[in-house]
Every structure is written in structure tokens, then in C-alpha cells.
PDB file of C-alpha atoms in Angstrom:
ATOM      1  CA  UNK A 220      54.008 -12.972  22.497  1.00  0.00           C
ATOM      2  CA  UNK A 221      51.958 -11.882  19.510  1.00  0.00           C
ATOM      3  CA  UNK A 222      50.198 -15.244  19.508  1.00  0.00           C
ATOM      4  CA  UNK A 223      49.173 -14.809  23.150  1.00  0.00           C
ATOM      5  CA  UNK A 224      47.948 -11.255  22.538  1.00  0.00           C
ATOM      6  CA  UNK A 225      46.013 -12.331  19.461  1.00  0.00           C
ATOM      7  CA  UNK A 226      44.340 -15.089  21.498  1.00  0.00           C
ATOM      8  CA  UNK A 227      43.424 -12.640  24.261  1.00  0.00           C
ATOM      9  CA  UNK A 228      41.941 -10.197  21.766  1.00  0.00           C
ATOM     10  CA  UNK A 229      40.038 -12.993  20.025  1.00  0.00           C
ATOM     11  CA  UNK A 230      38.559 -14.097  23.355  1.00  0.00           C
ATOM     12  CA  UNK A 231      37.461 -10.547  24.132  1.00  0.00           C
ATOM     13  CA  UNK A 232      35.792 -10.221  20.741  1.00  0.00           C
ATOM     14  CA  UNK A 233      34.130 -13.602  21.115  1.00  0.00           C
ATOM     15  CA  UNK A 234      32.564 -12.448  24.388  1.00  0.00           C
ATOM     16  CA  UNK A 235      31.174  -9.414  22.586  1.00  0.00           C
ATOM     17  CA  UNK A 236      29.815 -11.595  19.789  1.00  0.00           C
ATOM     18  CA  UNK A 237      28.093 -14.007  22.162  1.00  0.00           C
ATOM     19  CA  UNK A 238      26.583 -11.507  24.560  1.00  0.00           C
ATOM     20  CA  UNK A 239      25.732  -8.737  22.151  1.00  0.00           C
ATOM     21  CA  UNK A 240      27.136  -5.670  20.528  1.00  0.00           C
ATOM     22  CA  UNK A 241      26.324  -2.130  21.518  1.00  0.00           C
ATOM     23  CA  UNK A 242      23.909  -1.398  18.689  1.00  0.00           C
ATOM     24  CA  UNK A 243      22.822  -4.264  16.407  1.00  0.00           C
ATOM     25  CA  UNK A 244      19.568  -2.409  15.583  1.00  0.00           C
ATOM     26  CA  UNK A 245      18.664   1.216  14.862  1.00  0.00           C
ATOM     27  CA  UNK A 246      15.485   3.138  14.071  1.00  0.00           C
ATOM     28  CA  UNK A 247      15.287   5.824  11.402  1.00  0.00           C
ATOM     29  CA  UNK A 248      14.608   9.300  12.785  1.00  0.00           C
ATOM     30  CA  UNK A 249      10.932   9.151  11.765  1.00  0.00           C
ATOM     31  CA  UNK A 250      10.500   5.735  13.393  1.00  0.00           C
ATOM     32  CA  UNK A 251       9.123   4.219  10.181  1.00  0.00           C
ATOM     33  CA  UNK A 252      12.112   1.983   9.426  1.00  0.00           C
ATOM     34  CA  UNK A 253      14.507  -0.152  11.436  1.00  0.00           C
ATOM     35  CA  UNK A 254      17.809  -1.667  10.342  1.00  0.00           C
ATOM     36  CA  UNK A 255      19.349  -4.775  11.859  1.00  0.00           C
ATOM     37  CA  UNK A 256      22.860  -6.261  11.736  1.00  0.00           C
ATOM     38  CA  UNK A 257      22.395  -9.954  10.995  1.00  0.00           C
ATOM     39  CA  UNK A 258      25.320 -12.238  10.064  1.00  0.00           C
ATOM     40  CA  UNK A 259      26.557 -10.961   6.691  1.00  0.00           C
ATOM     41  CA  UNK A 260      23.710  -8.581   5.938  1.00  0.00           C
ATOM     42  CA  UNK A 261      21.983  -5.428   7.060  1.00  0.00           C
ATOM     43  CA  UNK A 262      18.214  -5.892   6.945  1.00  0.00           C
ATOM     44  CA  UNK A 263      16.021  -2.795   6.566  1.00  0.00           C
ATOM     45  CA  UNK A 264      12.452  -3.280   7.819  1.00  0.00           C
ATOM     46  CA  UNK A 265       9.171  -1.471   7.379  1.00  0.00           C
ATOM     47  CA  UNK A 266       8.200  -1.059  11.034  1.00  0.00           C
ATOM     48  CA  UNK A 267       4.430  -0.912  10.413  1.00  0.00           C
ATOM     49  CA  UNK A 268       4.287  -3.992   8.206  1.00  0.00           C
ATOM     50  CA  UNK A 269       7.200  -5.965   9.646  1.00  0.00           C
ATOM     51  CA  UNK A 270       8.507  -6.755   6.172  1.00  0.00           C
ATOM     52  CA  UNK A 271      12.037  -6.515   4.774  1.00  0.00           C
ATOM     53  CA  UNK A 272      12.479  -3.527   2.465  1.00  0.00           C
ATOM     54  CA  UNK A 273      16.171  -3.955   1.638  1.00  0.00           C
ATOM     55  CA  UNK A 274      19.011  -6.403   2.222  1.00  0.00           C
ATOM     56  CA  UNK A 275      22.485  -4.869   2.238  1.00  0.00           C
ATOM     57  CA  UNK A 276      25.502  -7.175   2.002  1.00  0.00           C
ATOM     58  CA  UNK A 277      28.300  -6.588   4.529  1.00  0.00           C
ATOM     59  CA  UNK A 278      30.339  -9.556   5.759  1.00  0.00           C
ATOM     60  CA  UNK A 279      30.440 -10.113   9.540  1.00  0.00           C
ATOM     61  CA  UNK A 280      28.433  -6.955  10.224  1.00  0.00           C
ATOM     62  CA  UNK A 281      28.218  -6.171  13.950  1.00  0.00           C
ATOM     63  CA  UNK A 282      26.493  -2.809  14.350  1.00  0.00           C
ATOM     64  CA  UNK A 283      24.362  -0.258  12.525  1.00  0.00           C
ATOM     65  CA  UNK A 284      23.305   3.375  12.802  1.00  0.00           C
ATOM     66  CA  UNK A 285      20.935   5.680  10.937  1.00  0.00           C
ATOM     67  CA  UNK A 286      22.004   9.231  10.163  1.00  0.00           C
ATOM     68  CA  UNK A 287      19.872  11.894  11.917  1.00  0.00           C
ATOM     69  CA  UNK A 288      18.153  12.884   8.657  1.00  0.00           C
ATOM     70  CA  UNK A 289      17.413   9.242   7.811  1.00  0.00           C
ATOM     71  CA  UNK A 290      19.150   9.457   4.436  1.00  0.00           C
ATOM     72  CA  UNK A 291      22.125   7.234   5.275  1.00  0.00           C
ATOM     73  CA  UNK A 292      22.830   3.996   7.135  1.00  0.00           C
ATOM     74  CA  UNK A 293      26.243   3.078   8.528  1.00  0.00           C
ATOM     75  CA  UNK A 294      27.273  -0.519   9.179  1.00  0.00           C
ATOM     76  CA  UNK A 295      30.378  -1.765  10.972  1.00  0.00           C
ATOM     77  CA  UNK A 296      32.053  -5.145  10.621  1.00  0.00           C
ATOM     78  CA  UNK A 297      34.262  -7.554  12.545  1.00  0.00           C
ATOM     79  CA  UNK A 298      36.830  -7.090   9.747  1.00  0.00           C
ATOM     80  CA  UNK A 299      37.248  -3.373  10.512  1.00  0.00           C
ATOM     81  CA  UNK A 300      35.283  -2.008   7.566  1.00  0.00           C
ATOM     82  CA  UNK A 301      32.514   0.565   7.823  1.00  0.00           C
ATOM     83  CA  UNK A 302      30.108   1.110   4.956  1.00  0.00           C
ATOM     84  CA  UNK A 303      27.869   4.101   4.379  1.00  0.00           C
ATOM     85  CA  UNK A 304      24.680   3.297   2.482  1.00  0.00           C
ATOM     86  CA  UNK A 305      22.125   5.468   0.722  1.00  0.00           C
ATOM     87  CA  UNK A 306      19.017   4.592   2.735  1.00  0.00           C
ATOM     88  CA  UNK A 307      16.716   5.172  -0.254  1.00  0.00           C
ATOM     89  CA  UNK A 308      18.543   3.253  -2.975  1.00  0.00           C
ATOM     90  CA  UNK A 309      20.440   0.745  -0.821  1.00  0.00           C
ATOM     91  CA  UNK A 310      23.673   1.593  -2.662  1.00  0.00           C
ATOM     92  CA  UNK A 311      26.997   1.732  -0.832  1.00  0.00           C
ATOM     93  CA  UNK A 312      28.359   5.277  -1.125  1.00  0.00           C
ATOM     94  CA  UNK A 313      31.565   4.939   0.872  1.00  0.00           C
ATOM     95  CA  UNK A 314      33.728   2.367   2.638  1.00  0.00           C
ATOM     96  CA  UNK A 315      36.044   3.210   5.519  1.00  0.00           C
ATOM     97  CA  UNK A 316      38.691   0.919   6.983  1.00  0.00           C
ATOM     98  CA  UNK A 317      39.207   1.419  10.712  1.00  0.00           C
ATOM     99  CA  UNK A 318      42.850   0.874  11.736  1.00  0.00           C
ATOM    100  CA  UNK A 319      43.657  -2.243  13.741  1.00  0.00           C
ATOM    101  CA  UNK A 320      46.418  -2.624  16.288  1.00  0.00           C
ATOM    102  CA  UNK A 321      48.900  -4.198  13.883  1.00  0.00           C
ATOM    103  CA  UNK A 322      48.048  -7.690  15.092  1.00  0.00           C
ATOM    104  CA  UNK A 323      44.293  -7.996  14.608  1.00  0.00           C
ATOM    105  CA  UNK A 324      41.666  -6.248  12.515  1.00  0.00           C
ATOM    106  CA  UNK A 325      39.676  -3.485  14.196  1.00  0.00           C
ATOM    107  CA  UNK A 326      36.437  -5.209  15.142  1.00  0.00           C
ATOM    108  CA  UNK A 327      33.905  -2.372  14.848  1.00  0.00           C
ATOM    109  CA  UNK A 328      31.338  -2.919  17.602  1.00  0.00           C
ATOM    110  CA  UNK A 329      29.537   0.428  17.712  1.00  0.00           C
ATOM    111  CA  UNK A 330      28.770   3.413  15.499  1.00  0.00           C
ATOM    112  CA  UNK A 331      27.233   6.814  16.158  1.00  0.00           C
ATOM    113  CA  UNK A 332      26.459   9.788  13.945  1.00  0.00           C
ATOM    114  CA  UNK A 333      26.820  13.259  15.410  1.00  0.00           C
ATOM    115  CA  UNK A 334      23.531  15.206  15.697  1.00  0.00           C
ATOM    116  CA  UNK A 335      24.347  17.197  12.536  1.00  0.00           C
ATOM    117  CA  UNK A 336      25.216  13.998  10.644  1.00  0.00           C
ATOM    118  CA  UNK A 337      28.635  15.288   9.586  1.00  0.00           C
ATOM    119  CA  UNK A 338      30.726  13.111  11.907  1.00  0.00           C
ATOM    120  CA  UNK A 339      30.727   9.360  12.457  1.00  0.00           C
ATOM    121  CA  UNK A 340      32.221   7.784  15.584  1.00  0.00           C
ATOM    122  CA  UNK A 341      33.483   4.207  15.326  1.00  0.00           C
ATOM    123  CA  UNK A 342      34.294   2.035  18.348  1.00  0.00           C
ATOM    124  CA  UNK A 343      36.832  -0.781  18.232  1.00  0.00           C
ATOM    125  CA  UNK A 344      39.633  -2.311  20.286  1.00  0.00           C
ATOM    126  CA  UNK A 345      40.642   0.314  22.858  1.00  0.00           C
ATOM    127  CA  UNK A 346      39.842   3.331  20.686  1.00  0.00           C
ATOM    128  CA  UNK A 347      37.136   5.547  19.243  1.00  0.00           C
ATOM    129  CA  UNK A 348      37.807   7.225  15.899  1.00  0.00           C
ATOM    130  CA  UNK A 349      35.956  10.272  14.577  1.00  0.00           C
ATOM    131  CA  UNK A 350      35.465  10.528  10.821  1.00  0.00           C
ATOM    132  CA  UNK A 351      34.343  13.256   8.443  1.00  0.00           C
ATOM    133  CA  UNK A 352      31.425  11.483   6.758  1.00  0.00           C
ATOM    134  CA  UNK A 353      31.531  13.424   3.485  1.00  0.00           C
ATOM    135  CA  UNK A 354      35.277  13.005   2.985  1.00  0.00           C
ATOM    136  CA  UNK A 355      35.716   9.610   4.635  1.00  0.00           C
ATOM    137  CA  UNK A 356      38.634  11.129   6.516  1.00  0.00           C
ATOM    138  CA  UNK A 357      39.655  10.293  10.075  1.00  0.00           C
ATOM    139  CA  UNK A 358      40.363  13.442  12.084  1.00  0.00           C
ATOM    140  CA  UNK A 359      40.498  12.348  15.728  1.00  0.00           C
ATOM    141  CA  UNK A 360      41.482   9.290  17.747  1.00  0.00           C
ATOM    142  CA  UNK A 361      40.296   8.886  21.336  1.00  0.00           C
ATOM    143  CA  UNK A 362      42.345   6.439  23.413  1.00  0.00           C
ATOM    144  CA  UNK A 363      40.939   5.696  26.843  1.00  0.00           C
ATOM    145  CA  UNK A 364      40.190   1.994  27.100  1.00  0.00           C
ATOM    146  CA  UNK A 365      42.300  -1.077  27.808  1.00  0.00           C
ATOM    147  CA  UNK A 366      39.886  -3.486  26.099  1.00  0.00           C
ATOM    148  CA  UNK A 367      37.160  -3.506  23.457  1.00  0.00           C
ATOM    149  CA  UNK A 368      34.986  -0.393  23.297  1.00  0.00           C
ATOM    150  CA  UNK A 369      31.391  -1.625  23.401  1.00  0.00           C
ATOM    151  CA  UNK A 370      29.502   1.620  22.882  1.00  0.00           C
ATOM    152  CA  UNK A 371      29.871   5.182  21.709  1.00  0.00           C
ATOM    153  CA  UNK A 372      27.284   7.974  21.644  1.00  0.00           C
ATOM    154  CA  UNK A 373      27.158  11.747  21.163  1.00  0.00           C
ATOM    155  CA  UNK A 374      25.434  14.179  23.484  1.00  0.00           C
ATOM    156  CA  UNK A 375      22.349  15.820  21.908  1.00  0.00           C
ATOM    157  CA  UNK A 376      24.284  19.063  21.311  1.00  0.00           C
ATOM    158  CA  UNK A 377      27.181  17.162  19.708  1.00  0.00           C
ATOM    159  CA  UNK A 378      29.805  18.717  21.971  1.00  0.00           C
ATOM    160  CA  UNK A 379      30.532  15.585  24.000  1.00  0.00           C
ATOM    161  CA  UNK A 380      30.849  11.893  23.316  1.00  0.00           C
ATOM    162  CA  UNK A 381      30.740   8.956  25.709  1.00  0.00           C
ATOM    163  CA  UNK A 382      32.451   5.619  25.168  1.00  0.00           C
ATOM    164  CA  UNK A 383      32.007   2.503  27.315  1.00  0.00           C
ATOM    165  CA  UNK A 384      34.127  -0.609  27.311  1.00  0.00           C
ATOM    166  CA  UNK A 385      34.779  -4.144  28.465  1.00  0.00           C
ATOM    167  CA  UNK A 386      37.402  -2.706  30.838  1.00  0.00           C
ATOM    168  CA  UNK A 387      34.585  -1.376  33.048  1.00  0.00           C
ATOM    169  CA  UNK A 388      35.150   2.283  32.199  1.00  0.00           C
ATOM    170  CA  UNK A 389      32.900   4.877  30.553  1.00  0.00           C
ATOM    171  CA  UNK A 390      34.729   8.001  29.376  1.00  0.00           C
ATOM    172  CA  UNK A 391      33.126  11.348  28.516  1.00  0.00           C
ATOM    173  CA  UNK A 392      35.096  13.248  25.863  1.00  0.00           C
ATOM    174  CA  UNK A 393      35.196  16.824  24.623  1.00  0.00           C
ATOM    175  CA  UNK A 394      34.640  16.340  20.881  1.00  0.00           C
ATOM    176  CA  UNK A 395      36.404  19.542  19.810  1.00  0.00           C
ATOM    177  CA  UNK A 396      39.625  18.983  21.764  1.00  0.00           C
ATOM    178  CA  UNK A 397      39.619  15.189  22.155  1.00  0.00           C
ATOM    179  CA  UNK A 398      40.199  15.653  25.889  1.00  0.00           C
ATOM    180  CA  UNK A 399      38.813  13.138  28.374  1.00  0.00           C
ATOM    181  CA  UNK A 400      36.595  15.167  30.733  1.00  0.00           C
ATOM    182  CA  UNK A 401      35.939  12.419  33.313  1.00  0.00           C
ATOM    183  CA  UNK A 402      35.207   8.721  33.579  1.00  0.00           C
ATOM    184  CA  UNK A 403      32.985   6.437  35.631  1.00  0.00           C
ATOM    185  CA  UNK A 404      34.008   2.920  36.558  1.00  0.00           C
ATOM    186  CA  UNK A 405      32.346  -0.380  37.357  1.00  0.00           C
ATOM    187  CA  UNK A 406      32.150  -3.874  35.953  1.00  0.00           C
ATOM    188  CA  UNK A 407      32.252  -4.666  32.237  1.00  0.00           C
ATOM    189  CA  UNK A 408      30.197  -2.021  30.414  1.00  0.00           C
ATOM    190  CA  UNK A 409      28.061  -2.567  27.354  1.00  0.00           C
ATOM    191  CA  UNK A 410      26.315   0.732  26.746  1.00  0.00           C
ATOM    192  CA  UNK A 411      26.391   4.410  27.740  1.00  0.00           C
ATOM    193  CA  UNK A 412      23.968   7.121  26.605  1.00  0.00           C
ATOM    194  CA  UNK A 413      23.249  10.786  27.333  1.00  0.00           C
ATOM    195  CA  UNK A 414      19.740  11.784  28.339  1.00  0.00           C
ATOM    196  CA  UNK A 415      17.803  13.882  25.780  1.00  0.00           C
ATOM    197  CA  UNK A 416      18.437  17.017  27.890  1.00  0.00           C
ATOM    198  CA  UNK A 417      22.171  16.138  28.221  1.00  0.00           C
ATOM    199  CA  UNK A 418      21.968  16.322  32.021  1.00  0.00           C
ATOM    200  CA  UNK A 419      22.346  12.635  32.841  1.00  0.00           C
ATOM    201  CA  UNK A 420      24.450   9.725  31.691  1.00  0.00           C
ATOM    202  CA  UNK A 421      22.988   6.220  31.603  1.00  0.00           C
ATOM    203  CA  UNK A 422      25.416   3.291  31.886  1.00  0.00           C
ATOM    204  CA  UNK A 423      24.654  -0.410  31.345  1.00  0.00           C
ATOM    205  CA  UNK A 424      27.064  -2.879  32.936  1.00  0.00           C
ATOM    206  CA  UNK A 425      27.282  -6.416  34.243  1.00  0.00           C
ATOM    207  CA  UNK A 426      26.481  -5.137  37.736  1.00  0.00           C
ATOM    208  CA  UNK A 427      23.390  -3.167  36.648  1.00  0.00           C
ATOM    209  CA  UNK A 428      22.295   0.140  35.161  1.00  0.00           C
ATOM    210  CA  UNK A 429      23.245   3.473  36.718  1.00  0.00           C
ATOM    211  CA  UNK A 430      22.448   7.146  36.232  1.00  0.00           C
ATOM    212  CA  UNK A 431      25.275   9.663  36.586  1.00  0.00           C
ATOM    213  CA  UNK A 432      25.471  13.424  36.420  1.00  0.00           C
ATOM    214  CA  UNK A 433      26.640  14.092  32.853  1.00  0.00           C
ATOM    215  CA  UNK A 434      28.853  17.029  33.874  1.00  0.00           C
ATOM    216  CA  UNK A 435      30.613  15.590  36.915  1.00  0.00           C
ATOM    217  CA  UNK A 436      30.166  11.827  36.696  1.00  0.00           C
ATOM    218  CA  UNK A 437      28.635  11.778  40.185  1.00  0.00           C
ATOM    219  CA  UNK A 438      26.308   8.828  40.781  1.00  0.00           C
ATOM    220  CA  UNK A 439      22.653   9.883  40.765  1.00  0.00           C
ATOM    221  CA  UNK A 440      20.840   6.557  41.047  1.00  0.00           C
ATOM    222  CA  UNK A 441      21.304   2.816  40.680  1.00  0.00           C
ATOM    223  CA  UNK A 442      18.684   0.730  38.922  1.00  0.00           C
ATOM    224  CA  UNK A 443      18.800  -2.739  40.516  1.00  0.00           C
ATOM    225  CA  UNK A 444      19.112  -5.157  37.619  1.00  0.00           C
ATOM    226  CA  UNK A 445      21.453  -7.992  36.695  1.00  0.00           C
ATOM    227  CA  UNK A 446      23.752  -8.549  33.727  1.00  0.00           C
ATOM    228  CA  UNK A 447      22.503  -5.498  31.863  1.00  0.00           C
ATOM    229  CA  UNK A 448      23.627  -5.360  28.238  1.00  0.00           C
ATOM    230  CA  UNK A 449      21.597  -2.358  27.101  1.00  0.00           C
ATOM    231  CA  UNK A 450      19.941   0.674  28.684  1.00  0.00           C
ATOM    232  CA  UNK A 451      18.415   3.507  26.650  1.00  0.00           C
ATOM    233  CA  UNK A 452      16.362   6.638  27.389  1.00  0.00           C
ATOM    234  CA  UNK A 453      12.942   7.228  25.869  1.00  0.00           C
ATOM    235  CA  UNK A 454      12.719  10.229  23.484  1.00  0.00           C
ATOM    236  CA  UNK A 455      11.205  12.410  26.237  1.00  0.00           C
ATOM    237  CA  UNK A 456      13.810  11.290  28.776  1.00  0.00           C
ATOM    238  CA  UNK A 457      11.190  10.175  31.307  1.00  0.00           C
ATOM    239  CA  UNK A 458      11.639   6.428  30.882  1.00  0.00           C
ATOM    240  CA  UNK A 459      14.410   3.888  30.373  1.00  0.00           C
ATOM    241  CA  UNK A 460      14.314   0.470  28.757  1.00  0.00           C
ATOM    242  CA  UNK A 461      16.765  -2.063  30.165  1.00  0.00           C
ATOM    243  CA  UNK A 462      17.706  -5.334  28.480  1.00  0.00           C
ATOM    244  CA  UNK A 463      19.468  -8.121  30.370  1.00  0.00           C
ATOM    245  CA  UNK A 464      21.435 -11.116  29.194  1.00  0.00           C
ATOM    246  CA  UNK A 465      18.865 -13.510  30.675  1.00  0.00           C
ATOM    247  CA  UNK A 466      16.330 -12.488  28.030  1.00  0.00           C
ATOM    248  CA  UNK A 467      14.354 -10.037  30.144  1.00  0.00           C
ATOM    249  CA  UNK A 468      13.633  -6.425  29.249  1.00  0.00           C
ATOM    250  CA  UNK A 469      11.887  -3.859  31.424  1.00  0.00           C
ATOM    251  CA  UNK A 470      10.756  -0.235  31.615  1.00  0.00           C
ATOM    252  CA  UNK A 471      11.839   2.160  34.375  1.00  0.00           C
ATOM    253  CA  UNK A 472      10.804   5.653  35.452  1.00  0.00           C
ATOM    254  CA  UNK A 473      13.714   8.082  35.564  1.00  0.00           C
ATOM    255  CA  UNK A 474      12.304  10.395  38.272  1.00  0.00           C
ATOM    256  CA  UNK A 475      11.814   7.568  40.793  1.00  0.00           C
ATOM    257  CA  UNK A 476      14.362   5.008  39.530  1.00  0.00           C
ATOM    258  CA  UNK A 477      11.597   2.406  39.852  1.00  0.00           C
ATOM    259  CA  UNK A 478      10.602  -0.334  37.453  1.00  0.00           C
ATOM    260  CA  UNK A 479       7.189   0.332  35.901  1.00  0.00           C
ATOM    261  CA  UNK A 480       6.696  -2.860  33.941  1.00  0.00           C
ATOM    262  CA  UNK A 481       8.214  -5.803  32.096  1.00  0.00           C
ATOM    263  CA  UNK A 482       8.361  -6.520  28.378  1.00  0.00           C
ATOM    264  CA  UNK A 483      10.089  -9.831  27.681  1.00  0.00           C
ATOM    265  CA  UNK A 484      10.614 -12.312  30.525  1.00  0.00           C
ATOM    266  CA  UNK A 485      13.782 -14.099  31.553  1.00  0.00           C
ATOM    267  CA  UNK A 486      14.363 -17.348  29.685  1.00  0.00           C
ATOM    268  CA  UNK A 487      17.073 -19.986  29.808  1.00  0.00           C
ATOM    269  CA  UNK A 488      16.625 -20.563  26.074  1.00  0.00           C
ATOM    270  CA  UNK A 489      17.317 -17.053  24.807  1.00  0.00           C
ATOM    271  CA  UNK A 490      18.911 -13.761  25.697  1.00  0.00           C
ATOM    272  CA  UNK A 491      18.252 -10.148  24.815  1.00  0.00           C
ATOM    273  CA  UNK A 492      21.259  -8.196  23.633  1.00  0.00           C
ATOM    274  CA  UNK A 493      19.738  -4.839  22.785  1.00  0.00           C
ATOM    275  CA  UNK A 494      16.647  -2.698  23.296  1.00  0.00           C
ATOM    276  CA  UNK A 495      15.778   0.651  21.761  1.00  0.00           C
ATOM    277  CA  UNK A 496      12.964   3.191  21.862  1.00  0.00           C
ATOM    278  CA  UNK A 497      11.515   4.318  18.548  1.00  0.00           C
ATOM    279  CA  UNK A 498      11.980   8.099  18.073  1.00  0.00           C
ATOM    280  CA  UNK A 499       8.218   8.367  17.478  1.00  0.00           C
ATOM    281  CA  UNK A 500       5.181   6.153  17.848  1.00  0.00           C
ATOM    282  CA  UNK A 501       5.599   4.859  21.398  1.00  0.00           C
ATOM    283  CA  UNK A 502       7.324   1.606  20.410  1.00  0.00           C
ATOM    284  CA  UNK A 503      10.215  -0.303  21.945  1.00  0.00           C
ATOM    285  CA  UNK A 504      12.304  -2.787  19.949  1.00  0.00           C
ATOM    286  CA  UNK A 505      14.130  -5.694  21.574  1.00  0.00           C
ATOM    287  CA  UNK A 506      16.630  -7.926  19.784  1.00  0.00           C
ATOM    288  CA  UNK A 507      17.559 -11.443  20.857  1.00  0.00           C
ATOM    289  CA  UNK A 508      20.367 -11.969  18.378  1.00  0.00           C
ATOM    290  CA  UNK A 509      18.055 -13.542  15.822  1.00  0.00           C
ATOM    291  CA  UNK A 510      14.902 -11.460  15.589  1.00  0.00           C
ATOM    292  CA  UNK A 511      13.473  -8.050  16.505  1.00  0.00           C
ATOM    293  CA  UNK A 512      10.306  -7.804  18.581  1.00  0.00           C
ATOM    294  CA  UNK A 513       8.279  -4.586  18.788  1.00  0.00           C
ATOM    295  CA  UNK A 514       6.381  -3.635  21.967  1.00  0.00           C
ATOM    296  CA  UNK A 515       3.868  -0.949  22.865  1.00  0.00           C
ATOM    297  CA  UNK A 516       5.662   1.106  25.522  1.00  0.00           C
ATOM    298  CA  UNK A 517       2.406   2.165  27.221  1.00  0.00           C
ATOM    299  CA  UNK A 518       0.629  -1.194  27.399  1.00  0.00           C
ATOM    300  CA  UNK A 519       3.844  -3.286  27.402  1.00  0.00           C
ATOM    301  CA  UNK A 520       2.142  -5.655  24.974  1.00  0.00           C
ATOM    302  CA  UNK A 521       3.914  -7.266  22.024  1.00  0.00           C
ATOM    303  CA  UNK A 522       2.976  -5.590  18.740  1.00  0.00           C
ATOM    304  CA  UNK A 523       4.772  -7.709  16.153  1.00  0.00           C
ATOM    305  CA  UNK A 524       7.989  -9.419  15.194  1.00  0.00           C
ATOM    306  CA  UNK A 525       9.978  -8.159  12.230  1.00  0.00           C
ATOM    307  CA  UNK A 526      10.768 -10.425   9.304  1.00  0.00           C
ATOM    308  CA  UNK A 527      10.464 -14.186   8.926  1.00  0.00           C
ATOM    309  CA  UNK A 528      11.433 -16.476  11.789  1.00  0.00           C
ATOM    310  CA  UNK A 529      14.984 -17.777  11.492  1.00  0.00           C
TER     311      UNK A 529
END
């Protein structure tokens, strides 16, 4: 029985590894740096120059996040470990081990700092854990998924958190009480984010991207797109960047739910597994599993690629 369960879990994690994790790249709050989860390292780039500033060793790293003040980087691994790094020195300041299910390690697929930087959310098989960053202490466990949790993100005021999973469910949680407030359902979900004004919830799933009312879960709009693996709001909340498994990425207007332009095009030779707006500077980053490409969000022209080709 355990062998069958282990095989099922391994298959689920393999799907995540092939098609992308929730956040393999992250910008610093000033938009000047970007970190990337790549094999057994976290690469920290100078966004303007495209060069590698630091290489941080973390075996089987899957996801990364910058703290809101830009002073720390968190990285999460397939083996269930989370490391906190000093973003200036590149030194590891703390390591956390996320509990597994007793059969397999907790594959950490997503991380999110709270807006005040004091709490770190980690997503793994079926659960989201909340940790006190300074103490490295777990203080809350959120159970609401039957399969791997692909994404976790705080609301801008830090009072709510959303998790999305391979079971096709996105759950909005009250952070203080740990109570599930509501959920939205669909096909396998890869990403869920609050809008900058906390009024809307953006969900990326195999059957497309959708906007929901962030208080009730009511559907607001559907954005017709296929095999979406990432959907993220722009800093002003007026635009959305959508990345699809076929390698395409596109920009959409929130007010009309219409596509306004394309960045990368669909390709049978590559896929895109994440896209992210820079907090400042009008840039969009897309990641194809091997390399980050930066785009001008206004002109939709490629600006540069980060790091050497691999």
C-alpha cells in the first residue's frame, strides 16, 4: 500500500517538475535583482546587466522568494528543506525542514513572505505551513488540498492567504484563525494571486485563467487561454501576464478581460513555466525552465536574457 502511495506521490511531483513550479523566479522589491531556482543552485542576477551576482547552493531547489524589504531570499527544495539567505552576503542564515507525510519528503513547490516579512508560507503535498521567520518556528498548518499545493500567496494586507493545487482547488484562508473562508474549483491549478487592491483573485489552471471576487469567490471574468501555468497582476493591477505550457506568454487588460499583446510565441520546442512583472521599471520576466527572458511591458519587445545560455 505504501509503495503504491509513494508511486502516486512521485508521479504527481514529476508532473510539477516537468510543467513548472509556482515560483521558480522572483524579483527583489526594487526590481534591480532577480533570483532563479535552477537545478541545485539559486542564481541571483543583476537585472540591468543580465549578469550573475551570486550563486547559492541548495540541492534540488524548486522555488524562490524575496522578502518584501529585499534583505532575504528564501529557497525551497524537493527534499523538504527551506533555506533563508542574507541577500547581501549570500550566507545561509537559517534552514527549515518542512514535515513530510511519513512516506515521502515534503517537496516544497512554492514560498511566500507575508507583506511585513515576518511570516513565511511554504507549500507542499496537501498542506501550507506558516513559519515565524525570525524563530524558524512553525505556528500554523493549513490542510485543504488532496494533492500537491502548487502556489501560495498573501493578500497585500497580510490578512488572507490563497493556496492553489493540482486537485483543481484554490482556497482562501484567514491567516489569523487558519479558517478556510471559501474555495474556487476547476481543473488542475498552478497559480493563484490577489490583485494589488485585494479585490480580485487571479487563478491559473489547465483550463485557462480566471478572475474571481476575492471576498466571495464569485467568478468575475474568464480569460480564454489554454494550459495556463502562471498568471500574475502588474504592480498597478491594470494588467495581467499569462504564461502557457506551449511556450507562449501574453498581456491582458483587467478592465476589459482582453488580450493586449503577445510576448513569447508558442513553440513545440520549449515551454514557459512562469512569468512575473517587475515591481518597478515596466519589465516582465518569463522563464522557460532553463533561462529568464526580460521584456518591455509597454512595447512587448525583448530586452535581454539573463545569464549565459545553458
